[in-house]
Amino acid sequence: MSEPTAAQLSGYLRGDGRKGIRNLVVVAYLVECAHHVAREITAAFRHQPVHLVGFPGCFPNDYAEKVMRQLTTHPNVGAVLLVSLGCESFDKQGLEELVHASGRPVHTLTIQQTGGTRSTIAQGEQWVRLALEAIADTPRVPMGVHELVIGTVCGGSDGTSGITANPAVGRAFDALIERGATCIFEETGELVGCERHMQQRAATPELGQEIARCVAKAARYYTVLGHGSFAPGNADGGLTTQEEKSLGAYAKSGASVIQGILKPGDLAPTGGLYLLDMVPDGEVRFGFPNISDNAEIVELISCGAHLTLFTTGRGSVVGSAISPVIKVCANPDTYERLADDMDVNAGRILRAEATLDEVGEKIFDLVLRVARGEPSQSEGLGHQEFILTYKSFTAKGPACLPIRIPIQPQTA
């Protein structure tokens, strides 16, 4: 694969030293009662870098607050407008102080104190206009591939997913990791049966045991709820068993050593490959661990993902707020029907028009192009889906993040 130099990438330097590949204003509602006002503010800036995120509940828990803290200080975010009703329990003052301390412009509007819907929308639009002007001259600095964080998720899987798109993403992951990047795969509920394979790839035996516990927790979670991750749509698409789906999903991780386990909102301490544990800890209480693919994408972004590689066989048209989504289509027939929504046609492998390595290189190259500013298909279409719900997690143990020497980026 082509060997980019640091000068071929550039990023927006943030106060914590991380670099963003986008420079967005985020409008964040802190309760569902403020959602409409925040959405109307954002709607005034269609086709501009203004994205809507938020949390719907009156009573946020540690998970929701942690994710919102990480999203509003994500390296792709340049400024933040918080929209509050006024009587919700979200710690808006603490969140504003955190964003301010990160060096970003931030402002809070409280609807109960700013004259209601129309007045708050008008004030919000005015502030966003000023924020866009303020961050327009944010300097870009050289950025290396080793500073990228890339996530991956699959959705609408079918019988082609584990043959084409998923292993091709695995090839791209391996190439990115060779150059020091951080890559994150997840969906522990869709990795049931693959724990032994992951144990063998773990950086330490202790980490291997923790991976096995994560998958066992996911299996228990689904068992208690009486469902699995194998959906009717998967069967309609030609998948036959949970094991087949798990092995296909596992292929996205590539062949690199697994360096650690993250939970939503955790940042990887070094480059390399990480497993994101997205199934809640403790007593089963929150229903489906992730109610849609976009909930998983949000968790990847909360772990610092600059962009997400989304593989699909049957087809999906979603994107995300904050970080671009790159669609890798596994099925050539699906690609032909949904070409405007897809970035890479991995189905060419089935038709002997390309090899896994060739499609993996195409994905790798596209990651770099999107990192330079080229919009992905979903990004260009204006997709900014976002979902944040309730979960509960306990802190990681020391075995989850083994101390090691950071991967050194290759030199040209």
CSV table of C-alpha atoms in Angstrom, one decimal:
chain,number,residue,atom,x,y,z
A,1,MET,CA,0.0,0.0,0.0
A,2,SER,CA,1.1,3.6,-0.6
A,3,GLU,CA,3.1,5.1,2.1
A,4,PRO,CA,1.9,8.6,3.1
A,5,THR,CA,4.0,11.0,4.9
A,6,ALA,CA,2.9,13.2,7.8
A,7,ALA,CA,2.8,16.2,5.5
A,8,GLN,CA,0.1,14.4,3.3
A,9,LEU,CA,-2.3,14.7,6.2
A,10,SER,CA,-3.2,17.7,8.2
A,11,GLY,CA,-5.4,18.2,11.3
A,12,TYR,CA,-7.0,20.8,13.5
A,13,LEU,CA,-4.8,21.0,16.6
A,14,ARG,CA,-6.8,20.9,19.9
A,15,GLY,CA,-5.8,21.9,23.4
A,16,ASP,CA,-5.2,18.3,24.5
A,17,GLY,CA,-2.8,17.6,21.6
A,18,ARG,CA,-5.2,15.6,19.5
A,19,LYS,CA,-5.9,16.6,15.9
A,20,GLY,CA,-9.3,16.6,14.2
A,21,ILE,CA,-10.0,15.9,10.6
A,22,ARG,CA,-13.2,18.1,10.7
A,23,ASN,CA,-13.9,21.4,12.4
A,24,LEU,CA,-17.5,21.4,13.4
A,25,VAL,CA,-19.9,23.3,15.6
A,26,VAL,CA,-21.9,20.9,17.7
A,27,VAL,CA,-25.4,21.9,18.9
A,28,ALA,CA,-26.2,19.6,21.9
A,29,TYR,CA,-29.5,19.3,23.6
A,30,LEU,CA,-29.4,18.1,27.2
A,31,VAL,CA,-33.0,16.7,27.4
A,32,GLU,CA,-35.6,15.7,24.9
A,33,CYS,CA,-37.6,18.8,25.8
A,34,ALA,CA,-34.9,20.9,24.3
A,35,HIS,CA,-34.5,18.6,21.2
A,36,HIS,CA,-36.9,20.6,18.9
A,37,VAL,CA,-35.2,24.0,19.7
A,38,ALA,CA,-31.7,22.5,19.1
A,39,ARG,CA,-32.8,20.9,15.9
A,40,GLU,CA,-34.3,24.2,14.6
A,41,ILE,CA,-31.1,26.0,15.4
A,42,THR,CA,-29.1,23.4,13.4
A,43,ALA,CA,-31.5,23.4,10.5
A,44,ALA,CA,-30.6,27.0,9.8
A,45,PHE,CA,-27.1,25.9,8.8
A,46,ARG,CA,-27.9,23.2,6.3
A,47,HIS,CA,-24.8,22.2,4.3
A,48,GLN,CA,-22.6,23.9,6.8
A,49,PRO,CA,-20.4,22.2,9.4
A,50,VAL,CA,-23.1,22.3,12.2
A,51,HIS,CA,-24.1,19.0,13.7
A,52,LEU,CA,-26.9,18.0,16.2
A,53,VAL,CA,-26.3,15.6,19.1
A,54,GLY,CA,-28.0,15.2,22.4
A,55,PHE,CA,-29.3,13.1,25.3
A,56,PRO,CA,-33.1,12.6,25.7
A,57,GLY,CA,-33.4,11.6,29.4
A,58,CYS,CA,-34.3,13.8,32.3
A,59,PHE,CA,-32.0,11.8,34.5
A,60,PRO,CA,-28.6,11.1,32.9
A,61,ASN,CA,-26.3,8.5,34.4
A,62,ASP,CA,-22.6,8.3,34.4
A,63,TYR,CA,-22.5,6.6,31.0
A,64,ALA,CA,-24.5,9.3,29.2
A,65,GLU,CA,-22.5,12.1,30.9
A,66,LYS,CA,-19.2,10.5,30.1
A,67,VAL,CA,-20.2,10.0,26.4
A,68,MET,CA,-21.4,13.6,26.1
A,69,ARG,CA,-18.2,14.9,27.6
A,70,GLN,CA,-16.1,13.0,25.1
A,71,LEU,CA,-18.3,14.0,22.2
A,72,THR,CA,-18.2,17.7,22.9
A,73,THR,CA,-14.4,17.6,23.3
A,74,HIS,CA,-13.9,15.3,20.3
A,75,PRO,CA,-11.0,16.4,18.1
A,76,ASN,CA,-13.4,16.9,15.1
A,77,VAL,CA,-15.4,19.5,17.2
A,78,GLY,CA,-14.4,23.1,17.2
A,79,ALA,CA,-17.2,24.8,19.1
A,80,VAL,CA,-20.2,23.7,21.2
A,81,LEU,CA,-23.7,25.2,21.9
A,82,LEU,CA,-25.5,23.5,24.7
A,83,VAL,CA,-29.3,23.7,24.7
A,84,SER,CA,-31.1,23.1,28.0
A,85,LEU,CA,-34.7,23.3,29.0
A,86,GLY,CA,-33.7,24.3,32.6
A,87,CYS,CA,-35.1,21.6,34.9
A,88,GLU,CA,-33.4,18.5,33.6
A,89,SER,CA,-30.7,16.9,35.8
A,90,PHE,CA,-27.9,17.0,33.3
A,91,ASP,CA,-24.8,18.8,34.7
A,92,LYS,CA,-24.8,21.5,32.1
A,93,GLN,CA,-22.5,23.8,34.1
A,94,GLY,CA,-19.9,21.1,34.5
A,95,LEU,CA,-20.1,20.2,30.8
A,96,GLU,CA,-19.7,23.9,29.8
A,97,GLU,CA,-16.7,24.3,32.1
A,98,LEU,CA,-15.1,21.2,30.6
A,99,VAL,CA,-15.5,22.4,27.0
A,100,HIS,CA,-14.3,25.8,27.9
A,101,ALA,CA,-11.2,24.4,29.6
A,102,SER,CA,-10.5,22.5,26.3
A,103,GLY,CA,-10.1,25.8,24.5
A,104,ARG,CA,-13.3,25.6,22.5
A,105,PRO,CA,-15.9,28.4,22.2
A,106,VAL,CA,-18.9,27.2,24.2
A,107,HIS,CA,-22.2,28.7,25.3
A,108,THR,CA,-25.4,27.4,27.1
A,109,LEU,CA,-28.9,28.5,26.3
A,110,THR,CA,-31.6,27.6,28.9
A,111,ILE,CA,-35.0,27.8,27.3
A,112,GLN,CA,-36.9,28.6,30.5
A,113,GLN,CA,-34.7,31.6,30.9
A,114,THR,CA,-34.3,32.9,27.4
A,115,GLY,CA,-37.9,33.5,26.4
A,116,GLY,CA,-39.1,30.2,25.0
A,117,THR,CA,-38.9,28.5,21.7
A,118,ARG,CA,-38.6,31.4,19.2
A,119,SER,CA,-36.3,33.5,21.3
A,120,THR,CA,-33.9,30.6,22.0
A,121,ILE,CA,-33.8,29.6,18.4
A,122,ALA,CA,-32.9,33.2,17.4
A,123,GLN,CA,-30.2,33.4,20.0
A,124,GLY,CA,-28.9,30.0,19.1
A,125,GLU,CA,-28.6,30.9,15.4
A,126,GLN,CA,-26.8,34.1,16.2
A,127,TRP,CA,-24.3,32.3,18.5
A,128,VAL,CA,-23.6,29.6,15.9
A,129,ARG,CA,-22.9,32.2,13.2
A,130,LEU,CA,-20.4,33.8,15.4
A,131,ALA,CA,-18.9,30.4,16.4
A,132,LEU,CA,-18.4,29.5,12.7
A,133,GLU,CA,-16.6,32.7,12.1
A,134,ALA,CA,-14.5,32.2,15.2
A,135,ILE,CA,-13.3,28.7,14.3
A,136,ALA,CA,-12.9,29.4,10.5
A,137,ASP,CA,-9.2,30.3,11.0
A,138,THR,CA,-8.3,27.3,13.2
A,139,PRO,CA,-4.8,26.4,12.1
A,140,ARG,CA,-4.2,23.0,10.4
A,141,VAL,CA,-1.0,21.3,11.3
A,142,PRO,CA,0.8,18.3,9.9
A,143,MET,CA,-0.8,15.0,11.0
A,144,GLY,CA,0.5,11.5,10.7
A,145,VAL,CA,-1.5,8.3,10.0
A,146,HIS,CA,-0.4,7.1,13.5
A,147,GLU,CA,-2.6,9.9,14.9
A,148,LEU,CA,-5.8,8.6,13.3
A,149,VAL,CA,-8.4,6.6,15.2
A,150,ILE,CA,-10.7,4.5,13.1
A,151,GLY,CA,-13.7,2.4,14.2
A,152,THR,CA,-15.6,-0.3,12.4
A,153,VAL,CA,-19.2,-1.6,12.6
A,154,CYS,CA,-21.4,-3.8,10.4
A,155,GLY,CA,-25.1,-3.4,9.7
A,156,GLY,CA,-27.6,-5.1,7.4
A,157,SER,CA,-25.3,-8.1,7.2
A,158,ASP,CA,-26.0,-10.9,4.7
A,159,GLY,CA,-24.3,-14.0,3.3
A,160,THR,CA,-21.7,-11.9,1.5
A,161,SER,CA,-20.6,-9.7,4.4
A,162,GLY,CA,-18.2,-12.2,5.9
A,163,ILE,CA,-16.7,-13.0,2.5
A,164,THR,CA,-16.0,-9.6,1.1
A,165,ALA,CA,-16.5,-6.4,3.0
A,166,ASN,CA,-15.6,-7.5,6.5
A,167,PRO,CA,-12.3,-9.2,5.7
A,168,ALA,CA,-11.4,-6.3,3.3
A,169,VAL,CA,-11.9,-3.9,6.2
A,170,GLY,CA,-9.6,-6.3,8.3
A,171,ARG,CA,-6.9,-5.9,5.6
A,172,ALA,CA,-7.2,-2.1,5.8
A,173,PHE,CA,-7.1,-2.2,9.6
A,174,ASP,CA,-3.9,-4.3,9.5
A,175,ALA,CA,-2.3,-1.7,7.1
A,176,LEU,CA,-3.4,1.2,9.3
A,177,ILE,CA,-2.1,-0.5,12.5
A,178,GLU,CA,1.3,-1.2,10.8
A,179,ARG,CA,1.6,2.6,10.5
A,180,GLY,CA,0.7,3.2,14.2
A,181,ALA,CA,-3.0,4.1,13.9
A,182,THR,CA,-5.6,3.1,16.5
A,183,CYS,CA,-8.3,0.8,15.2
A,184,ILE,CA,-11.4,-0.2,17.2
A,185,PHE,CA,-13.8,-3.1,16.5
A,186,GLU,CA,-16.8,-3.9,18.7
A,187,GLU,CA,-20.2,-5.7,18.8
A,188,THR,CA,-19.2,-8.2,21.5
A,189,GLY,CA,-22.8,-9.6,21.2
A,190,GLU,CA,-22.0,-10.5,17.6
A,191,LEU,CA,-18.7,-12.1,18.5
A,192,VAL,CA,-20.1,-15.0,20.5
A,193,GLY,CA,-18.2,-18.1,19.6
A,194,CYS,CA,-15.1,-16.2,18.5
A,195,GLU,CA,-13.6,-15.6,22.0
A,196,ARG,CA,-11.0,-18.3,21.6
A,197,HIS,CA,-9.7,-16.8,18.4
A,198,MET,CA,-9.5,-13.4,20.1
A,199,GLN,CA,-7.7,-14.9,23.2
A,200,GLN,CA,-5.0,-16.2,20.9
A,201,ARG,CA,-4.5,-12.7,19.5
A,202,ALA,CA,-4.4,-10.9,22.8
A,203,ALA,CA,-1.3,-9.1,23.8
A,204,THR,CA,-1.2,-10.9,27.2
A,205,PRO,CA,-2.9,-14.0,28.7
A,206,GLU,CA,-4.6,-11.7,31.2
A,207,LEU,CA,-6.1,-9.6,28.4
A,208,GLY,CA,-7.3,-12.8,26.7
A,209,GLN,CA,-9.2,-13.8,29.8
A,210,GLU,CA,-10.8,-10.4,30.0
A,211,ILE,CA,-11.9,-10.7,26.3
A,212,ALA,CA,-13.5,-14.1,27.1
A,213,ARG,CA,-15.3,-12.5,30.0
A,214,CYS,CA,-16.7,-9.7,27.8
A,215,VAL,CA,-18.1,-12.2,25.3
A,216,ALA,CA,-19.5,-14.4,28.0
A,217,LYS,CA,-21.2,-11.3,29.5
A,218,ALA,CA,-22.7,-10.5,26.1
A,219,ALA,CA,-24.0,-14.1,25.7
A,220,ARG,CA,-25.6,-13.9,29.1
A,221,TYR,CA,-27.2,-10.6,28.3
A,222,TYR,CA,-28.8,-11.8,25.2
A,223,THR,CA,-29.9,-15.1,26.9
A,224,VAL,CA,-31.6,-13.3,29.7
A,225,LEU,CA,-33.5,-11.0,27.3
A,226,GLY,CA,-34.5,-14.0,25.1
A,227,HIS,CA,-32.9,-12.7,21.9
A,228,GLY,CA,-29.7,-12.8,20.0
A,229,SER,CA,-27.9,-10.6,17.5
A,230,PHE,CA,-29.1,-12.8,14.6
A,231,ALA,CA,-32.0,-10.9,13.1
A,232,PRO,CA,-34.7,-12.0,10.6
A,233,GLY,CA,-33.1,-9.7,8.0
A,234,ASN,CA,-29.8,-11.6,8.4
A,235,ALA,CA,-31.6,-14.8,7.5
A,236,ASP,CA,-33.3,-13.2,4.6
A,237,GLY,CA,-29.9,-12.2,3.4
A,238,GLY,CA,-28.6,-15.7,3.4
A,239,LEU,CA,-26.9,-16.0,6.8
A,240,THR,CA,-27.6,-19.4,8.3
A,241,THR,CA,-26.5,-19.3,12.0
A,242,GLN,CA,-25.3,-17.1,14.8
A,243,GLU,CA,-21.8,-18.7,14.4
A,244,GLU,CA,-21.6,-17.7,10.7
A,245,LYS,CA,-22.6,-14.2,11.5
A,246,SER,CA,-20.1,-14.0,14.4
A,247,LEU,CA,-17.2,-15.2,12.2
A,248,GLY,CA,-18.1,-12.7,9.5
A,249,ALA,CA,-18.2,-9.9,12.0
A,250,TYR,CA,-14.9,-11.0,13.6
A,251,ALA,CA,-13.2,-10.7,10.1
A,252,LYS,CA,-13.4,-6.9,10.4
A,253,SER,CA,-10.7,-7.0,13.1
A,254,GLY,CA,-8.0,-8.2,10.7
A,255,ALA,CA,-5.1,-10.2,12.0
A,256,SER,CA,-3.2,-7.7,14.3
A,257,VAL,CA,-2.5,-8.2,18.0
A,258,ILE,CA,-5.4,-7.1,20.2
A,259,GLN,CA,-3.8,-4.5,22.6
A,260,GLY,CA,-6.7,-3.8,24.9
A,261,ILE,CA,-10.4,-3.5,25.7
A,262,LEU,CA,-12.2,-0.1,25.8
A,263,LYS,CA,-15.6,0.8,27.1
A,264,PRO,CA,-17.7,3.7,25.7
A,265,GLY,CA,-15.9,7.0,26.3
A,266,ASP,CA,-12.5,5.4,26.9
A,267,LEU,CA,-9.5,6.6,24.9
A,268,ALA,CA,-6.9,4.2,23.7
A,269,PRO,CA,-3.5,5.0,25.4
A,270,THR,CA,-1.5,4.0,22.3
A,271,GLY,CA,-1.9,2.9,18.7
A,272,GLY,CA,-3.0,-0.6,17.8
A,273,LEU,CA,-6.1,-2.8,17.8
A,274,TYR,CA,-8.7,-2.5,20.5
A,275,LEU,CA,-12.0,-4.3,21.3
A,276,LEU,CA,-14.9,-2.0,22.4
A,277,ASP,CA,-17.0,-3.7,25.0
A,278,MET,CA,-20.5,-2.3,24.3
A,279,VAL,CA,-22.6,-4.6,26.4
A,280,PRO,CA,-23.6,-3.0,29.8
A,281,ASP,CA,-22.1,-4.4,33.0
A,282,GLY,CA,-24.0,-5.5,36.1
A,283,GLU,CA,-27.7,-6.6,36.2
A,284,VAL,CA,-29.5,-6.8,32.8
A,285,ARG,CA,-31.8,-3.9,32.8
A,286,PHE,CA,-31.5,-1.7,29.6
A,287,GLY,CA,-33.1,-3.9,26.9
A,288,PHE,CA,-31.2,-4.2,23.7
A,289,PRO,CA,-27.5,-3.3,24.3
A,290,ASN,CA,-27.6,-1.2,21.2
A,291,ILE,CA,-30.9,-0.4,19.6
A,292,SER,CA,-29.4,0.4,16.2
A,293,ASP,CA,-26.1,0.7,14.3
A,294,ASN,CA,-26.0,4.4,15.0
A,295,ALA,CA,-25.8,3.8,18.8
A,296,GLU,CA,-22.7,1.7,18.1
A,297,ILE,CA,-21.2,4.4,15.9
A,298,VAL,CA,-21.8,7.0,18.7
A,299,GLU,CA,-19.8,4.8,21.1
A,300,LEU,CA,-17.0,4.5,18.7
A,301,ILE,CA,-16.9,8.2,18.3
A,302,SER,CA,-16.9,8.6,22.1
A,303,CYS,CA,-13.6,6.6,22.0
A,304,GLY,CA,-12.1,9.2,19.7
A,305,ALA,CA,-12.9,7.7,16.3
A,306,HIS,CA,-12.2,10.2,13.5
A,307,LEU,CA,-14.2,8.1,11.1
A,308,THR,CA,-16.0,4.8,11.0
A,309,LEU,CA,-15.9,2.0,8.4
A,310,PHE,CA,-19.4,0.6,8.1
A,311,THR,CA,-19.8,-2.7,6.2
A,312,THR,CA,-23.2,-3.7,4.9
A,313,GLY,CA,-24.6,-6.5,2.7
A,314,ARG,CA,-28.3,-5.8,2.4
A,315,GLY,CA,-27.7,-2.0,2.4
A,316,SER,CA,-27.8,0.9,4.9
A,317,VAL,CA,-27.9,4.6,4.2
A,318,VAL,CA,-27.1,6.0,7.6
A,319,GLY,CA,-24.1,8.2,8.5
A,320,SER,CA,-23.4,10.0,11.8
A,321,ALA,CA,-22.8,13.3,13.4
A,322,ILE,CA,-19.3,14.5,14.3
A,323,SER,CA,-17.3,11.7,12.4
A,324,PRO,CA,-17.7,10.7,8.8
A,325,VAL,CA,-18.9,7.2,7.9
A,326,ILE,CA,-17.4,5.2,5.0
A,327,LYS,CA,-19.7,2.6,3.6
A,328,VAL,CA,-18.2,-0.7,2.4
A,329,CYS,CA,-20.8,-2.7,0.5
A,330,ALA,CA,-20.4,-6.4,0.6
A,331,ASN,CA,-23.0,-7.4,-2.0
A,332,PRO,CA,-22.6,-6.4,-5.7
A,333,ASP,CA,-26.3,-6.4,-6.3
A,334,THR,CA,-26.9,-4.1,-3.3
A,335,TYR,CA,-24.2,-1.8,-4.6
A,336,GLU,CA,-25.9,-1.4,-7.9
A,337,ARG,CA,-29.2,-0.5,-6.2
A,338,LEU,CA,-27.7,1.9,-3.7
A,339,ALA,CA,-24.5,3.2,-5.4
A,340,ASP,CA,-25.1,6.8,-4.3
A,341,ASP,CA,-24.9,5.7,-0.7
A,342,MET,CA,-21.9,3.4,-0.9
A,343,ASP,CA,-18.2,4.3,-1.0
A,344,VAL,CA,-16.6,1.0,-1.8
A,345,ASN,CA,-17.9,-1.9,-3.8
A,346,ALA,CA,-16.4,-4.9,-2.0
A,347,GLY,CA,-18.8,-7.1,-4.0
A,348,ARG,CA,-16.3,-6.9,-6.8
A,349,ILE,CA,-14.5,-9.7,-5.0
A,350,LEU,CA,-17.4,-12.1,-5.6
A,351,ARG,CA,-17.3,-11.3,-9.3
A,352,ALA,CA,-13.6,-11.9,-9.5
A,353,GLU,CA,-13.0,-8.3,-10.4
A,354,ALA,CA,-10.8,-7.6,-7.4
A,355,THR,CA,-9.0,-9.4,-4.6
A,356,LEU,CA,-9.4,-8.9,-0.9
A,357,ASP,CA,-6.0,-7.2,-0.8
A,358,GLU,CA,-7.0,-4.8,-3.6
A,359,VAL,CA,-10.3,-3.8,-1.9
A,360,GLY,CA,-8.4,-3.5,1.4
A,361,GLU,CA,-6.0,-1.1,-0.2
A,362,LYS,CA,-8.9,0.9,-1.7
A,363,ILE,CA,-10.4,1.2,1.8
A,364,PHE,CA,-7.1,2.3,3.2
A,365,ASP,CA,-6.6,5.0,0.5
A,366,LEU,CA,-10.2,6.2,1.0
A,367,VAL,CA,-9.6,6.5,4.8
A,368,LEU,CA,-6.7,8.9,4.0
A,369,ARG,CA,-8.7,10.9,1.4
A,370,VAL,CA,-11.6,11.4,3.9
A,371,ALA,CA,-9.1,12.3,6.6
A,372,ARG,CA,-7.8,15.0,4.2
A,373,GLY,CA,-11.3,16.4,3.9
A,374,GLU,CA,-13.0,14.6,1.0
A,375,PRO,CA,-16.6,13.9,2.1
A,376,SER,CA,-17.8,10.3,2.3
A,377,GLN,CA,-21.0,9.5,0.5
A,378,SER,CA,-23.2,9.7,3.6
A,379,GLU,CA,-21.4,12.9,4.7
A,380,GLY,CA,-22.1,14.4,1.3
A,381,LEU,CA,-25.7,13.4,1.5
A,382,GLY,CA,-26.1,15.2,4.8
A,383,HIS,CA,-26.6,12.2,7.0
A,384,GLN,CA,-26.0,13.1,10.7
A,385,GLU,CA,-27.9,10.3,12.6
A,386,PHE,CA,-27.3,10.2,16.4
A,387,ILE,CA,-28.6,8.1,19.2
A,388,LEU,CA,-27.6,8.1,22.9
A,389,THR,CA,-29.5,6.0,25.5
A,390,TYR,CA,-29.0,4.5,28.9
A,391,LYS,CA,-26.3,2.0,29.9
A,392,SER,CA,-24.1,1.2,32.8
A,393,PHE,CA,-20.5,0.3,32.9
A,394,THR,CA,-17.8,-0.4,35.5
A,395,ALA,CA,-14.3,0.8,35.2
A,396,LYS,CA,-11.8,-1.3,33.4
A,397,GLY,CA,-9.3,-3.4,35.3
A,398,PRO,CA,-5.6,-3.2,34.7
A,399,ALA,CA,-5.6,-6.3,32.5
A,400,CYS,CA,-7.7,-4.5,29.9
A,401,LEU,CA,-5.0,-2.1,28.9
A,402,PRO,CA,-1.6,-3.7,29.1
A,403,ILE,CA,1.3,-1.3,29.3
A,404,ARG,CA,3.6,-1.6,26.3
A,405,ILE,CA,5.9,0.5,24.1
A,406,PRO,CA,3.8,2.5,21.6
A,407,ILE,CA,3.9,1.5,18.0
A,408,GLN,CA,6.3,3.7,16.1
A,409,PRO,CA,5.0,5.0,12.8
A,410,GLN,CA,6.8,3.9,9.7
A,411,THR,CA,8.9,6.5,7.9
A,412,ALA,CA,8.7,7.1,4.2
